[in-house]
Coordinates of C-alpha atoms in Angstrom, one line a residue:
M121 CA 14.3 -20.0 39.7
P122 CA 11.0 -19.5 41.2
A123 CA 9.5 -16.1 40.3
P124 CA 9.1 -13.6 42.4
Q125 CA 5.5 -12.6 44.6
C126 CA 3.7 -9.4 42.8
A127 CA 5.1 -6.5 44.3
S128 CA 1.2 -4.5 43.7
C129 CA -0.9 -7.9 46.0
H130 CA 1.7 -10.1 47.4
K131 CA -0.2 -12.7 46.8
A132 CA 0.3 -14.0 43.6
R133 CA 3.6 -14.7 41.9
A134 CA 4.3 -12.3 39.4
A135 CA 4.0 -13.5 36.1
L136 CA 5.9 -10.0 34.2
R137 CA 8.2 -7.3 34.8
R138 CA 7.1 -3.8 33.7
P139 CA 9.3 -3.0 31.5
R140 CA 10.0 0.7 31.8
S141 CA 9.9 -0.2 35.6
G142 CA 10.9 -3.4 36.3
Q143 CA 8.3 -4.0 38.6
A144 CA 7.4 -7.8 39.0
L145 CA 3.7 -7.6 38.5
C146 CA 0.9 -10.9 38.3
G147 CA -1.0 -10.4 35.4
A148 CA -4.5 -9.2 37.4
C149 CA -1.9 -6.5 39.0
F150 CA -0.7 -5.3 35.6
C151 CA -4.2 -4.9 33.9
A152 CA -5.0 -2.3 36.7
A153 CA -2.2 -1.0 36.7
F154 CA -2.4 -0.5 32.8
E155 CA -6.1 0.3 33.5
A156 CA -5.6 3.2 36.4
E157 CA -2.8 4.8 34.0
V158 CA -5.0 5.2 31.1
L159 CA -7.9 6.4 33.5
H160 CA -5.1 8.6 34.4
T161 CA -4.3 10.1 31.1
V162 CA -7.5 10.9 30.9
V163 CA -8.6 12.3 33.9
A164 CA -5.5 14.2 33.9
G165 CA -5.9 15.2 30.4
R166 CA -9.7 16.4 29.6
L167 CA -10.1 14.5 27.4
L168 CA -13.0 12.9 26.7
P169 CA -15.9 14.8 29.3
P170 CA -19.1 12.5 30.9
G171 CA -21.8 12.8 28.5
A172 CA -19.2 12.1 25.6
V173 CA -20.6 9.9 22.5
V174 CA -17.1 7.9 22.3
A175 CA -16.6 6.8 18.6
V176 CA -13.7 4.4 19.0
G177 CA -11.6 3.4 15.6
A178 CA -12.0 -0.3 15.8
S179 CA -8.8 -1.5 12.9
G180 CA -9.1 -5.4 14.5
G181 CA -5.7 -4.5 15.7
K182 CA -3.8 -4.9 19.2
D183 CA -3.8 -1.5 19.6
S184 CA -7.8 -0.4 18.7
T185 CA -8.5 -4.1 20.1
V186 CA -7.0 -2.9 23.5
L187 CA -8.3 0.7 23.3
A188 CA -11.8 -0.7 22.8
H189 CA -11.3 -2.5 26.3
V190 CA -9.9 -0.7 28.7
L191 CA -12.8 2.3 27.7
R192 CA -15.3 -0.4 28.0
E193 CA -13.9 -1.2 31.2
L194 CA -13.9 2.7 32.6
A195 CA -16.9 4.0 31.2
P196 CA -18.9 3.5 34.3
R197 CA -16.4 5.4 35.9
L198 CA -15.9 8.2 33.2
G199 CA -19.5 8.6 32.4
I200 CA -19.6 7.8 28.8
S201 CA -20.5 5.8 25.6
L202 CA -19.5 4.0 23.2
H203 CA -19.6 3.5 19.4
L204 CA -17.3 1.0 17.7
V205 CA -16.2 2.9 13.7
A206 CA -14.0 0.4 10.9
V207 CA -12.5 1.9 8.1
D208 CA -12.8 -0.3 5.3
E209 CA -9.7 0.8 3.1
G210 CA -10.3 -1.9 0.3
I211 CA -7.2 -3.6 0.8
G212 CA -7.9 -8.3 -1.0
G213 CA -7.0 -10.4 1.6
Y214 CA -6.8 -8.6 4.6
R215 CA -9.1 -5.5 5.4
D216 CA -11.5 -8.0 5.5
A217 CA -10.2 -10.7 8.4
A218 CA -9.3 -7.7 10.0
L219 CA -13.4 -6.2 10.4
A220 CA -14.0 -9.7 10.9
A221 CA -12.2 -9.5 13.8
V222 CA -14.2 -5.9 15.1
R223 CA -17.4 -7.9 14.1
R224 CA -16.5 -10.1 16.3
Q225 CA -15.0 -7.9 19.5
A226 CA -18.5 -5.8 18.5
A227 CA -20.8 -8.7 19.7
R228 CA -19.3 -9.8 22.4
W229 CA -18.8 -6.9 24.2
E230 CA -21.9 -5.4 23.1
L231 CA -21.1 -2.4 21.6
P232 CA -22.6 -0.8 18.6
L233 CA -20.5 -0.9 15.3
T234 CA -20.6 0.7 12.1
V235 CA -17.9 0.3 9.4
V236 CA -17.0 2.8 6.4
A237 CA -15.7 1.8 3.2
Y238 CA -13.6 4.3 1.0
A239 CA -15.1 2.9 -2.1
D240 CA -18.5 4.8 -0.6
L241 CA -16.7 8.0 0.1
F242 CA -14.0 8.3 -2.2
G243 CA -16.0 7.7 -6.0
G244 CA -15.3 4.4 -5.9
W245 CA -11.3 4.4 -4.9
T246 CA -10.1 1.8 -2.7
M247 CA -6.7 1.3 -1.1
D248 CA -5.8 -1.4 -4.1
A249 CA -7.6 0.9 -6.3
V250 CA -4.6 4.0 -5.9
A251 CA -1.8 1.5 -5.4
R252 CA -2.4 0.2 -8.7
S253 CA -2.4 4.3 -9.8
T254 CA 0.7 5.2 -7.5
A255 CA 2.8 1.7 -8.5
D256 CA 2.2 3.2 -12.2
S257 CA 3.8 6.7 -12.0
G258 CA 6.5 5.2 -9.6
R259 CA 5.2 6.3 -6.4
S260 CA 4.5 3.0 -5.0
R261 CA 6.1 3.7 -1.6
A262 CA 2.9 6.4 -0.7
C263 CA 0.6 4.5 -0.6
C264 CA 1.2 5.0 3.6
T265 CA 0.5 8.5 2.5
F266 CA -2.8 8.4 1.1
C267 CA -3.9 5.5 3.5
G268 CA -2.9 7.7 6.4
V269 CA -5.1 10.7 5.0
L270 CA -8.2 8.8 3.6
R271 CA -8.2 7.0 7.3
R272 CA -8.5 10.3 9.2
R273 CA -10.9 11.4 6.8
A274 CA -13.0 8.4 6.7
L275 CA -13.2 8.2 10.1
E276 CA -13.8 11.7 11.1
E277 CA -17.1 10.7 8.9
G278 CA -18.2 7.6 10.4
A279 CA -17.8 9.3 14.0
R280 CA -20.6 12.2 12.6
L281 CA -22.8 9.7 10.9
V282 CA -23.2 8.1 14.3
G283 CA -23.9 10.9 16.3
A284 CA -19.9 11.2 18.6
T285 CA -18.4 14.0 20.2
H286 CA -14.7 13.3 20.6
V287 CA -12.6 10.4 18.7
V288 CA -10.1 8.5 20.4
T289 CA -7.6 6.0 18.3
G290 CA -5.1 3.1 19.7
H291 CA -1.7 5.0 18.7
N292 CA 0.6 4.4 21.4
A293 CA 3.6 5.6 22.7
D294 CA 5.7 4.0 19.7
D295 CA 4.0 5.1 17.1
M296 CA 4.3 8.8 18.3
A297 CA 7.9 8.1 19.1
E298 CA 8.0 7.5 15.1
T299 CA 5.9 9.9 13.7
V300 CA 8.3 12.8 15.8
L301 CA 11.0 10.5 14.3
M302 CA 9.9 10.2 10.8
N303 CA 9.2 14.2 11.4
F304 CA 12.6 15.2 12.5
L305 CA 13.7 13.9 8.8
R306 CA 11.9 14.7 7.1
G307 CA 12.5 18.7 8.5
D308 CA 8.4 19.4 8.6
A309 CA 8.8 22.0 11.1
G310 CA 4.5 22.4 10.7
R311 CA 3.6 18.7 12.0
L312 CA 6.6 19.1 14.8
A313 CA 4.7 22.0 16.1
R314 CA 0.7 19.9 16.1
G315 CA 1.8 17.0 16.8
G316 CA 2.5 17.4 20.7
G317 CA -0.4 16.8 23.6
L318 CA -2.2 14.2 23.2
G319 CA -4.9 15.2 20.7
S320 CA -6.3 17.9 18.5
P321 CA -9.3 19.9 20.2
G322 CA -11.1 19.8 17.6
E323 CA -10.7 23.2 16.0
G324 CA -13.2 24.5 12.4
G325 CA -15.2 22.5 13.2
A326 CA -13.2 18.9 13.3
L327 CA -14.3 16.8 16.2
P328 CA -11.6 16.9 19.0
R329 CA -9.5 13.5 19.2
C330 CA -7.6 12.3 21.6
R331 CA -5.3 8.9 21.8
P332 CA -5.5 7.8 25.6
L333 CA -2.4 4.8 24.8
Q334 CA -0.2 7.7 24.5
L335 CA 2.0 6.8 27.1
A336 CA 1.7 3.5 26.9
S337 CA 4.8 1.4 25.1
Q338 CA 3.7 -1.3 22.4
K339 CA 5.2 -4.1 24.9
E340 CA 2.4 -3.1 27.6
V341 CA 0.0 -3.2 25.0
V342 CA 0.6 -6.3 23.3
L343 CA 1.2 -7.7 27.9
Y344 CA -2.3 -6.3 28.3
A345 CA -3.9 -7.9 25.3
H346 CA -2.5 -11.5 26.3
F347 CA -3.2 -11.3 29.6
R348 CA -7.3 -10.2 28.9
R349 CA -7.0 -12.9 26.1
L350 CA -8.5 -10.1 23.8
D351 CA -8.8 -11.7 19.7
Y352 CA -7.5 -9.3 17.5
F353 CA -5.5 -9.3 14.0
S354 CA -2.1 -9.5 13.8
E355 CA -1.4 -9.7 10.6
E356 CA 1.1 -6.4 8.8
C357 CA -0.4 -4.4 6.0
V358 CA 0.2 -6.0 2.3
Y359 CA 1.5 -2.4 1.5
A360 CA 3.4 -0.9 5.3
P361 CA 6.2 -2.8 4.0
E362 CA 7.8 0.2 1.8
A363 CA 6.8 2.5 3.9
F364 CA 8.9 4.8 5.2
R365 CA 7.7 4.7 8.9
G366 CA 9.4 1.5 8.7
H367 CA 13.0 3.0 9.2
A368 CA 11.5 5.1 11.8
R369 CA 10.6 2.0 13.3
D370 CA 14.4 0.7 12.8
L371 CA 16.2 3.7 14.4
L372 CA 14.0 3.8 16.7
K373 CA 15.0 0.4 17.9
M374 CA 18.8 1.0 18.6
L375 CA 18.0 3.9 20.1
E376 CA 15.6 2.8 22.8
A377 CA 18.2 -0.3 23.3
A378 CA 21.2 2.4 24.2
R379 CA 18.4 4.5 26.0
P380 CA 15.2 3.0 27.2
S381 CA 13.7 6.1 28.1
A382 CA 13.6 7.2 24.6
V383 CA 10.7 6.1 23.4
L384 CA 8.6 8.6 26.0
D385 CA 11.6 11.2 25.1
L386 CA 10.7 11.7 21.7
V387 CA 6.9 11.8 22.9
H388 CA 7.8 14.4 25.6
S389 CA 9.8 16.1 23.2
A390 CA 7.4 17.0 20.5
E391 CA 4.9 18.4 23.7
R392 CA 8.0 20.6 24.6
L393 CA 8.8 22.0 21.1
A394 CA 8.0 25.7 20.7
L395 CA 9.1 27.0 16.3
A396 CA 10.1 30.3 16.6
P397 CA 7.8 33.1 15.4
A398 CA 8.9 32.8 11.2
A399 CA 9.0 29.3 11.2
R400 CA 5.2 28.4 12.7
P401 CA 3.0 27.5 9.7
P402 CA 0.5 29.9 8.9
P403 CA -3.0 29.2 10.9
P404 CA -4.8 26.8 8.8
A405 CA -8.2 28.1 7.1
A406 CA -11.1 25.4 4.9
C407 CA -10.6 23.8 2.2
S408 CA -12.4 25.4 -0.6
R409 CA -14.4 22.2 -1.7
C410 CA -15.1 20.4 1.6
G411 CA -15.1 22.6 4.1
A412 CA -11.9 21.1 6.4
L413 CA -9.5 22.2 8.2
A414 CA -6.6 23.1 5.6
S415 CA -2.7 25.0 5.8
R416 CA -3.5 25.6 1.3
A417 CA -6.9 26.2 -0.4
L418 CA -7.6 22.4 -0.6
C419 CA -7.1 20.4 2.3
Q420 CA -5.1 17.3 1.9
A421 CA -6.6 14.6 1.8
C422 CA -9.0 16.7 -1.5
A423 CA -5.8 17.2 -2.5
L424 CA -4.8 13.8 -2.5
L425 CA -8.4 12.5 -4.4
D426 CA -7.7 15.5 -6.7
G427 CA -4.3 14.1 -7.7
L428 CA -5.5 10.5 -8.5
N429 CA -8.7 12.2 -10.6
R430 CA -6.0 13.7 -12.9
G431 CA -4.3 10.2 -13.0
R432 CA -1.8 11.9 -12.2
P433 CA -1.0 11.0 -8.3
R434 CA 2.4 13.1 -7.9
L435 CA 0.7 16.3 -7.7
A436 CA -0.8 15.4 -4.8
I437 CA 2.7 14.6 -2.4
G438 CA 5.2 16.9 -1.4
K439 CA 6.0 19.6 -3.1
G440 CA 3.6 18.2 -5.9
R441 CA 1.3 19.7 -3.9
R442 CA 2.4 23.8 -5.6
G443 CA 0.4 22.2 -8.8
L444 CA -2.6 21.7 -8.0
D445 CA -3.6 25.4 -6.8
E446 CA -2.4 26.6 -10.9
E447 CA -4.6 23.7 -12.5
G448 CA -8.7 23.5 -13.1
P449 CA -11.3 21.0 -11.5
P450 CA -10.0 17.5 -11.8
Q451 CA -12.4 15.7 -14.7
P452 CA -14.1 12.3 -13.0
S453 CA -12.1 9.8 -13.2
R454 CA -12.5 5.7 -12.9
P455 CA -10.3 3.5 -10.4
P456 CA -8.1 0.9 -12.6
T457 CA -9.1 -1.7 -12.2
S458 CA -8.2 -3.8 -14.9
Q459 CA -4.2 -4.3 -14.1
P460 CA -3.4 -6.6 -11.1
V461 CA -2.5 -5.3 -8.0
P462 CA 1.8 -5.4 -7.7
D463 CA 3.3 -7.2 -5.6
F464 CA 4.9 -5.5 -2.9

């Protein structure tokens, strides 16, 4: 059976049906529609004002690659300038190949690129060293907890280094729905309350952050990368199989199979969530060590590093954080280097 005609241009043959709407489009019309929807998200949400210097979190993966490409296409209309910021977490056999993809993108698109490394920012700690430390303490599954917090801090530091006024990341609708599910499953009301909207306004001196792809499905992100023939790195991080997010992803797939609108329903539910006054977390204050926003004496990044430097990474996770406020300052510690990286 021949492919139907494109429902937009009525000239070319349709190359796909959009997963949500079922609209039949050719590749060119789909990409134009995708870009128009991202533009609408940015403009309607007032995410990136004219004149903004935007640090694009570039990992080399499909999401950040699509985000950088789309914003490069839209930059003249938005009146913004872009600077790619990549983070080297220090994951052997994985991050080097991803950074190579980022460097190819920067050269092809003629965008400035800055790379910041965990080892330089966090006293020699790399993710491989964190993995060895947490494995010794029975917390090997916590690697993604450490990496998520430290990566956010590293991206902020990189953005400040290049003089950015805003930070953007490539989180898509599926990513955000998974996060909502994870917070529900953990009973984390504070994160649920903070997880709505398209980003954060930049309280307490932090740079404003936004997620222009938050309403775009993962399937359409992949389709856009395909039709634009984008070069990206597609291998999964070696530590990802242990992450709790994988269980939320599996659950989301089952929910989406039963209810196709489940992903956006979850995203919008977080936007509309309101907590009772008694359940609201206290307003954030400044971290006593680095000055970043924090709900306790130490921000999460400093707490994690404290636990690592004490040789007690359990202290930095969940209820263990209570002990950090009661102990003295951490003793200098060197990341473990002599042991092999565990095969997760």
